[in-house]
Amino acid sequence: ISVFARFSGAHFNPLVSIAERLVGRQCTRLTAAYVVVQVAGALVGVLIAHGMFDVSLLQASTKVRTGAAQWFAEGVASFGLLLVIGLSAKESAATVAARVACFIGAAYWFTASTSFANPAVTLARAFTDSFAGIRIDDVPMFVFAQCVGAACGVIAARRLESHSTTK
């Protein structure tokens, strides 16, 4: 995150880019460009991983990831991620990067879904039939849950920030 912050604001996640647009820190055109590049980058990442492990480059996941608990977990992971980012927005890029890394690392362990918390990554994982995959049929509800969680995280961060005693 710290390495790429000066090039793109370190936007690797459509949820983050869209949140930045919604709170007025970014224009629509840039947000759309980021989302396209994020999805493309995630898909290329899958191809690279497959190449490194000498497996078929083109795959479709058969890993079932569905149900209310999985969706709720994705909502919680996305909520937490956007809350951390929202409450860290006034901090240095290095601080934000460290907090995001810590949250994502922890969320991998405390969520039932292993914290995808990123629609681009969720879609890309539909194209790997590894332990990390997700059936394409399960992607829409994961993304929906991520969007709901992210929206709630943005709202919570803004409300908490507006009541902060250290403005």
PDB file of C-alpha atoms in Angstrom:
ATOM      1  CA  ILE A   1       0.000   0.000   0.000  1.00  0.00           C
ATOM      2  CA  SER A   2       2.781   2.404   0.943  1.00  0.00           C
ATOM      3  CA  VAL A   3       4.748   1.669  -2.228  1.00  0.00           C
ATOM      4  CA  PHE A   4       1.881   2.437  -4.597  1.00  0.00           C
ATOM      5  CA  ALA A   5       0.187   5.258  -2.671  1.00  0.00           C
ATOM      6  CA  ARG A   6       1.985   7.951  -4.658  1.00  0.00           C
ATOM      7  CA  PHE A   7       0.798   6.495  -7.980  1.00  0.00           C
ATOM      8  CA  SER A   8      -2.811   5.658  -7.268  1.00  0.00           C
ATOM      9  CA  GLY A   9      -3.636   6.512  -3.717  1.00  0.00           C
ATOM     10  CA  ALA A  10      -3.053   2.784  -3.138  1.00  0.00           C
ATOM     11  CA  HIS A  11      -6.481   1.859  -4.393  1.00  0.00           C
ATOM     12  CA  PHE A  12      -6.507  -1.901  -4.811  1.00  0.00           C
ATOM     13  CA  ASN A  13     -10.137  -2.284  -3.846  1.00  0.00           C
ATOM     14  CA  PRO A  14     -13.273  -1.009  -5.621  1.00  0.00           C
ATOM     15  CA  LEU A  15     -14.964  -0.544  -2.247  1.00  0.00           C
ATOM     16  CA  VAL A  16     -12.283   1.940  -1.239  1.00  0.00           C
ATOM     17  CA  SER A  17     -12.368   3.765  -4.568  1.00  0.00           C
ATOM     18  CA  ILE A  18     -16.142   4.044  -4.551  1.00  0.00           C
ATOM     19  CA  ALA A  19     -16.114   5.214  -0.925  1.00  0.00           C
ATOM     20  CA  GLU A  20     -13.599   7.906  -1.850  1.00  0.00           C
ATOM     21  CA  ARG A  21     -15.951   9.029  -4.611  1.00  0.00           C
ATOM     22  CA  LEU A  22     -18.986   9.036  -2.332  1.00  0.00           C
ATOM     23  CA  VAL A  23     -17.294  11.209   0.263  1.00  0.00           C
ATOM     24  CA  GLY A  24     -16.127  13.615  -2.439  1.00  0.00           C
ATOM     25  CA  ARG A  25     -12.387  12.970  -2.372  1.00  0.00           C
ATOM     26  CA  GLN A  26     -12.310  11.649  -5.936  1.00  0.00           C
ATOM     27  CA  CYS A  27     -14.073  12.246  -9.244  1.00  0.00           C
ATOM     28  CA  THR A  28     -16.328   9.727 -10.996  1.00  0.00           C
ATOM     29  CA  ARG A  29     -14.045   9.293 -14.001  1.00  0.00           C
ATOM     30  CA  LEU A  30     -11.019   8.423 -11.854  1.00  0.00           C
ATOM     31  CA  THR A  31     -13.123   6.073  -9.733  1.00  0.00           C
ATOM     32  CA  ALA A  32     -14.345   4.211 -12.831  1.00  0.00           C
ATOM     33  CA  ALA A  33     -10.783   3.924 -14.146  1.00  0.00           C
ATOM     34  CA  TYR A  34      -9.557   2.584 -10.811  1.00  0.00           C
ATOM     35  CA  VAL A  35     -12.305  -0.046 -10.684  1.00  0.00           C
ATOM     36  CA  VAL A  36     -11.517  -1.280 -14.205  1.00  0.00           C
ATOM     37  CA  VAL A  37      -7.802  -1.509 -13.407  1.00  0.00           C
ATOM     38  CA  GLN A  38      -8.490  -3.191 -10.048  1.00  0.00           C
ATOM     39  CA  VAL A  39     -10.576  -5.928 -11.666  1.00  0.00           C
ATOM     40  CA  ALA A  40      -8.052  -6.398 -14.483  1.00  0.00           C
ATOM     41  CA  GLY A  41      -5.190  -6.504 -11.996  1.00  0.00           C
ATOM     42  CA  ALA A  42      -6.921  -9.118  -9.863  1.00  0.00           C
ATOM     43  CA  LEU A  43      -7.563 -11.303 -12.916  1.00  0.00           C
ATOM     44  CA  VAL A  44      -3.956 -10.950 -14.088  1.00  0.00           C
ATOM     45  CA  GLY A  45      -2.834 -11.828 -10.561  1.00  0.00           C
ATOM     46  CA  VAL A  46      -4.710 -15.125 -10.785  1.00  0.00           C
ATOM     47  CA  LEU A  47      -2.990 -15.925 -14.090  1.00  0.00           C
ATOM     48  CA  ILE A  48       0.402 -15.101 -12.596  1.00  0.00           C
ATOM     49  CA  ALA A  49      -0.240 -17.302  -9.556  1.00  0.00           C
ATOM     50  CA  HIS A  50      -1.331 -20.177 -11.773  1.00  0.00           C
ATOM     51  CA  GLY A  51       1.787 -19.753 -13.900  1.00  0.00           C
ATOM     52  CA  MET A  52       4.056 -19.789 -10.842  1.00  0.00           C
ATOM     53  CA  PHE A  53       2.473 -22.997  -9.571  1.00  0.00           C
ATOM     54  CA  ASP A  54       2.443 -24.647 -13.010  1.00  0.00           C
ATOM     55  CA  VAL A  55      -1.292 -25.222 -13.087  1.00  0.00           C
ATOM     56  CA  SER A  56      -3.765 -24.557 -15.861  1.00  0.00           C
ATOM     57  CA  LEU A  57      -3.994 -20.805 -16.405  1.00  0.00           C
ATOM     58  CA  LEU A  58      -7.732 -20.884 -17.083  1.00  0.00           C
ATOM     59  CA  GLN A  59      -9.853 -22.437 -14.358  1.00  0.00           C
ATOM     60  CA  ALA A  60     -13.300 -22.127 -12.875  1.00  0.00           C
ATOM     61  CA  SER A  61     -13.650 -22.494  -9.133  1.00  0.00           C
ATOM     62  CA  THR A  62     -15.832 -25.233  -7.696  1.00  0.00           C
ATOM     63  CA  LYS A  63     -15.352 -24.038  -4.085  1.00  0.00           C
ATOM     64  CA  VAL A  64     -18.773 -23.443  -2.524  1.00  0.00           C
ATOM     65  CA  ARG A  65     -18.910 -20.257  -0.464  1.00  0.00           C
ATOM     66  CA  THR A  66     -22.514 -19.450   0.250  1.00  0.00           C
ATOM     67  CA  GLY A  67     -24.964 -18.933   3.058  1.00  0.00           C
ATOM     68  CA  ALA A  68     -25.910 -16.275   5.547  1.00  0.00           C
ATOM     69  CA  ALA A  69     -22.830 -16.783   7.746  1.00  0.00           C
ATOM     70  CA  GLN A  70     -20.447 -16.329   4.798  1.00  0.00           C
ATOM     71  CA  TRP A  71     -22.299 -13.261   3.559  1.00  0.00           C
ATOM     72  CA  PHE A  72     -22.455 -11.761   7.036  1.00  0.00           C
ATOM     73  CA  ALA A  73     -18.725 -12.391   7.456  1.00  0.00           C
ATOM     74  CA  GLU A  74     -18.025 -10.522   4.222  1.00  0.00           C
ATOM     75  CA  GLY A  75     -20.185  -7.649   5.380  1.00  0.00           C
ATOM     76  CA  VAL A  76     -18.306  -7.533   8.695  1.00  0.00           C
ATOM     77  CA  ALA A  77     -14.916  -7.668   6.945  1.00  0.00           C
ATOM     78  CA  SER A  78     -15.853  -4.898   4.519  1.00  0.00           C
ATOM     79  CA  PHE A  79     -17.408  -2.812   7.293  1.00  0.00           C
ATOM     80  CA  GLY A  80     -14.237  -3.076   9.350  1.00  0.00           C
ATOM     81  CA  LEU A  81     -11.957  -2.290   6.437  1.00  0.00           C
ATOM     82  CA  LEU A  82     -13.839   0.873   5.462  1.00  0.00           C
ATOM     83  CA  LEU A  83     -14.182   1.896   9.111  1.00  0.00           C
ATOM     84  CA  VAL A  84     -10.412   1.582   9.611  1.00  0.00           C
ATOM     85  CA  ILE A  85      -9.706   3.525   6.432  1.00  0.00           C
ATOM     86  CA  GLY A  86     -12.322   6.181   7.209  1.00  0.00           C
ATOM     87  CA  LEU A  87     -11.052   6.744  10.729  1.00  0.00           C
ATOM     88  CA  SER A  88      -7.454   6.826   9.487  1.00  0.00           C
ATOM     89  CA  ALA A  89      -8.028   9.243   6.596  1.00  0.00           C
ATOM     90  CA  LYS A  90      -6.261  12.137   8.335  1.00  0.00           C
ATOM     91  CA  GLU A  91      -3.221  10.035   9.218  1.00  0.00           C
ATOM     92  CA  SER A  92      -0.052   9.558   7.182  1.00  0.00           C
ATOM     93  CA  ALA A  93      -0.076   7.117   4.278  1.00  0.00           C
ATOM     94  CA  ALA A  94       2.261   4.826   6.223  1.00  0.00           C
ATOM     95  CA  THR A  95      -0.101   4.764   9.192  1.00  0.00           C
ATOM     96  CA  VAL A  96      -3.107   3.996   7.002  1.00  0.00           C
ATOM     97  CA  ALA A  97      -1.171   1.242   5.230  1.00  0.00           C
ATOM     98  CA  ALA A  98      -0.122  -0.371   8.511  1.00  0.00           C
ATOM     99  CA  ARG A  99      -3.644  -0.231   9.926  1.00  0.00           C
ATOM    100  CA  VAL A 100      -5.172  -1.699   6.767  1.00  0.00           C
ATOM    101  CA  ALA A 101      -2.582  -4.490   6.669  1.00  0.00           C
ATOM    102  CA  CYS A 102      -3.207  -5.334  10.318  1.00  0.00           C
ATOM    103  CA  PHE A 103      -6.969  -5.324   9.859  1.00  0.00           C
ATOM    104  CA  ILE A 104      -6.919  -7.525   6.742  1.00  0.00           C
ATOM    105  CA  GLY A 105      -4.498  -9.953   8.397  1.00  0.00           C
ATOM    106  CA  ALA A 106      -6.689 -10.205  11.466  1.00  0.00           C
ATOM    107  CA  ALA A 107      -9.932 -10.404   9.469  1.00  0.00           C
ATOM    108  CA  TYR A 108      -8.593 -13.420   7.590  1.00  0.00           C
ATOM    109  CA  TRP A 109      -8.636 -15.235  10.904  1.00  0.00           C
ATOM    110  CA  PHE A 110     -11.752 -13.828  12.588  1.00  0.00           C
ATOM    111  CA  THR A 111     -14.213 -14.094   9.679  1.00  0.00           C
ATOM    112  CA  ALA A 112     -15.891 -17.249   8.448  1.00  0.00           C
ATOM    113  CA  SER A 113     -15.253 -16.157   4.849  1.00  0.00           C
ATOM    114  CA  THR A 114     -11.496 -15.494   5.268  1.00  0.00           C
ATOM    115  CA  SER A 115     -12.186 -11.830   4.523  1.00  0.00           C
ATOM    116  CA  PHE A 116     -12.203 -11.313   0.790  1.00  0.00           C
ATOM    117  CA  ALA A 117     -13.514  -7.755   1.468  1.00  0.00           C
ATOM    118  CA  ASN A 118     -12.791  -6.759  -2.143  1.00  0.00           C
ATOM    119  CA  PRO A 119     -15.142  -7.249  -5.126  1.00  0.00           C
ATOM    120  CA  ALA A 120     -12.264  -7.356  -7.632  1.00  0.00           C
ATOM    121  CA  VAL A 121     -10.529 -10.097  -5.668  1.00  0.00           C
ATOM    122  CA  THR A 122     -13.814 -11.933  -5.177  1.00  0.00           C
ATOM    123  CA  LEU A 123     -14.426 -12.032  -8.921  1.00  0.00           C
ATOM    124  CA  ALA A 124     -10.845 -13.063  -9.663  1.00  0.00           C
ATOM    125  CA  ARG A 125     -11.027 -15.887  -7.136  1.00  0.00           C
ATOM    126  CA  ALA A 126     -13.861 -17.374  -9.191  1.00  0.00           C
ATOM    127  CA  PHE A 127     -11.178 -18.189 -11.763  1.00  0.00           C
ATOM    128  CA  THR A 128      -8.992 -20.358  -9.562  1.00  0.00           C
ATOM    129  CA  ASP A 129     -10.005 -23.845  -8.528  1.00  0.00           C
ATOM    130  CA  SER A 130      -7.744 -23.732  -5.490  1.00  0.00           C
ATOM    131  CA  PHE A 131      -8.492 -23.492  -1.785  1.00  0.00           C
ATOM    132  CA  ALA A 132      -8.835 -19.728  -2.307  1.00  0.00           C
ATOM    133  CA  GLY A 133     -11.541 -19.986  -4.959  1.00  0.00           C
ATOM    134  CA  ILE A 134     -15.232 -19.169  -4.957  1.00  0.00           C
ATOM    135  CA  ARG A 135     -17.846 -20.487  -7.366  1.00  0.00           C
ATOM    136  CA  ILE A 136     -18.971 -17.857  -9.848  1.00  0.00           C
ATOM    137  CA  ASP A 137     -22.549 -18.498  -8.654  1.00  0.00           C
ATOM    138  CA  ASP A 138     -21.540 -17.363  -5.152  1.00  0.00           C
ATOM    139  CA  VAL A 139     -19.830 -14.131  -6.252  1.00  0.00           C
ATOM    140  CA  PRO A 140     -22.909 -11.849  -6.509  1.00  0.00           C
ATOM    141  CA  MET A 141     -24.010 -12.318  -2.888  1.00  0.00           C
ATOM    142  CA  PHE A 142     -20.435 -11.910  -1.640  1.00  0.00           C
ATOM    143  CA  VAL A 143     -20.132  -8.634  -3.548  1.00  0.00           C
ATOM    144  CA  PHE A 144     -23.552  -7.477  -2.349  1.00  0.00           C
ATOM    145  CA  ALA A 145     -22.582  -8.208   1.269  1.00  0.00           C
ATOM    146  CA  GLN A 146     -19.270  -6.406   0.752  1.00  0.00           C
ATOM    147  CA  CYS A 147     -21.056  -3.332  -0.604  1.00  0.00           C
ATOM    148  CA  VAL A 148     -23.533  -3.239   2.278  1.00  0.00           C
ATOM    149  CA  GLY A 149     -20.760  -3.686   4.833  1.00  0.00           C
ATOM    150  CA  ALA A 150     -18.607  -1.033   3.171  1.00  0.00           C
ATOM    151  CA  ALA A 151     -21.469   1.473   3.071  1.00  0.00           C
ATOM    152  CA  CYS A 152     -22.133   0.888   6.762  1.00  0.00           C
ATOM    153  CA  GLY A 153     -18.410   1.301   7.481  1.00  0.00           C
ATOM    154  CA  VAL A 154     -18.292   4.629   5.654  1.00  0.00           C
ATOM    155  CA  ILE A 155     -21.380   5.862   7.501  1.00  0.00           C
ATOM    156  CA  ALA A 156     -20.021   4.737  10.868  1.00  0.00           C
ATOM    157  CA  ALA A 157     -16.632   6.348  10.242  1.00  0.00           C
ATOM    158  CA  ARG A 158     -18.231   9.636   9.240  1.00  0.00           C
ATOM    159  CA  ARG A 159     -20.527   9.628  12.274  1.00  0.00           C
ATOM    160  CA  LEU A 160     -17.699   8.778  14.652  1.00  0.00           C
ATOM    161  CA  GLU A 161     -15.445  11.388  13.066  1.00  0.00           C
ATOM    162  CA  SER A 162     -18.145  14.040  13.404  1.00  0.00           C
ATOM    163  CA  HIS A 163     -18.322  13.308  17.135  1.00  0.00           C
ATOM    164  CA  SER A 164     -14.552  13.149  17.643  1.00  0.00           C
ATOM    165  CA  THR A 165     -13.110  15.266  20.426  1.00  0.00           C
ATOM    166  CA  THR A 166      -9.752  15.540  18.586  1.00  0.00           C
ATOM    167  CA  LYS A 167     -10.876  17.289  15.406  1.00  0.00           C
TER     168      LYS A 167
END
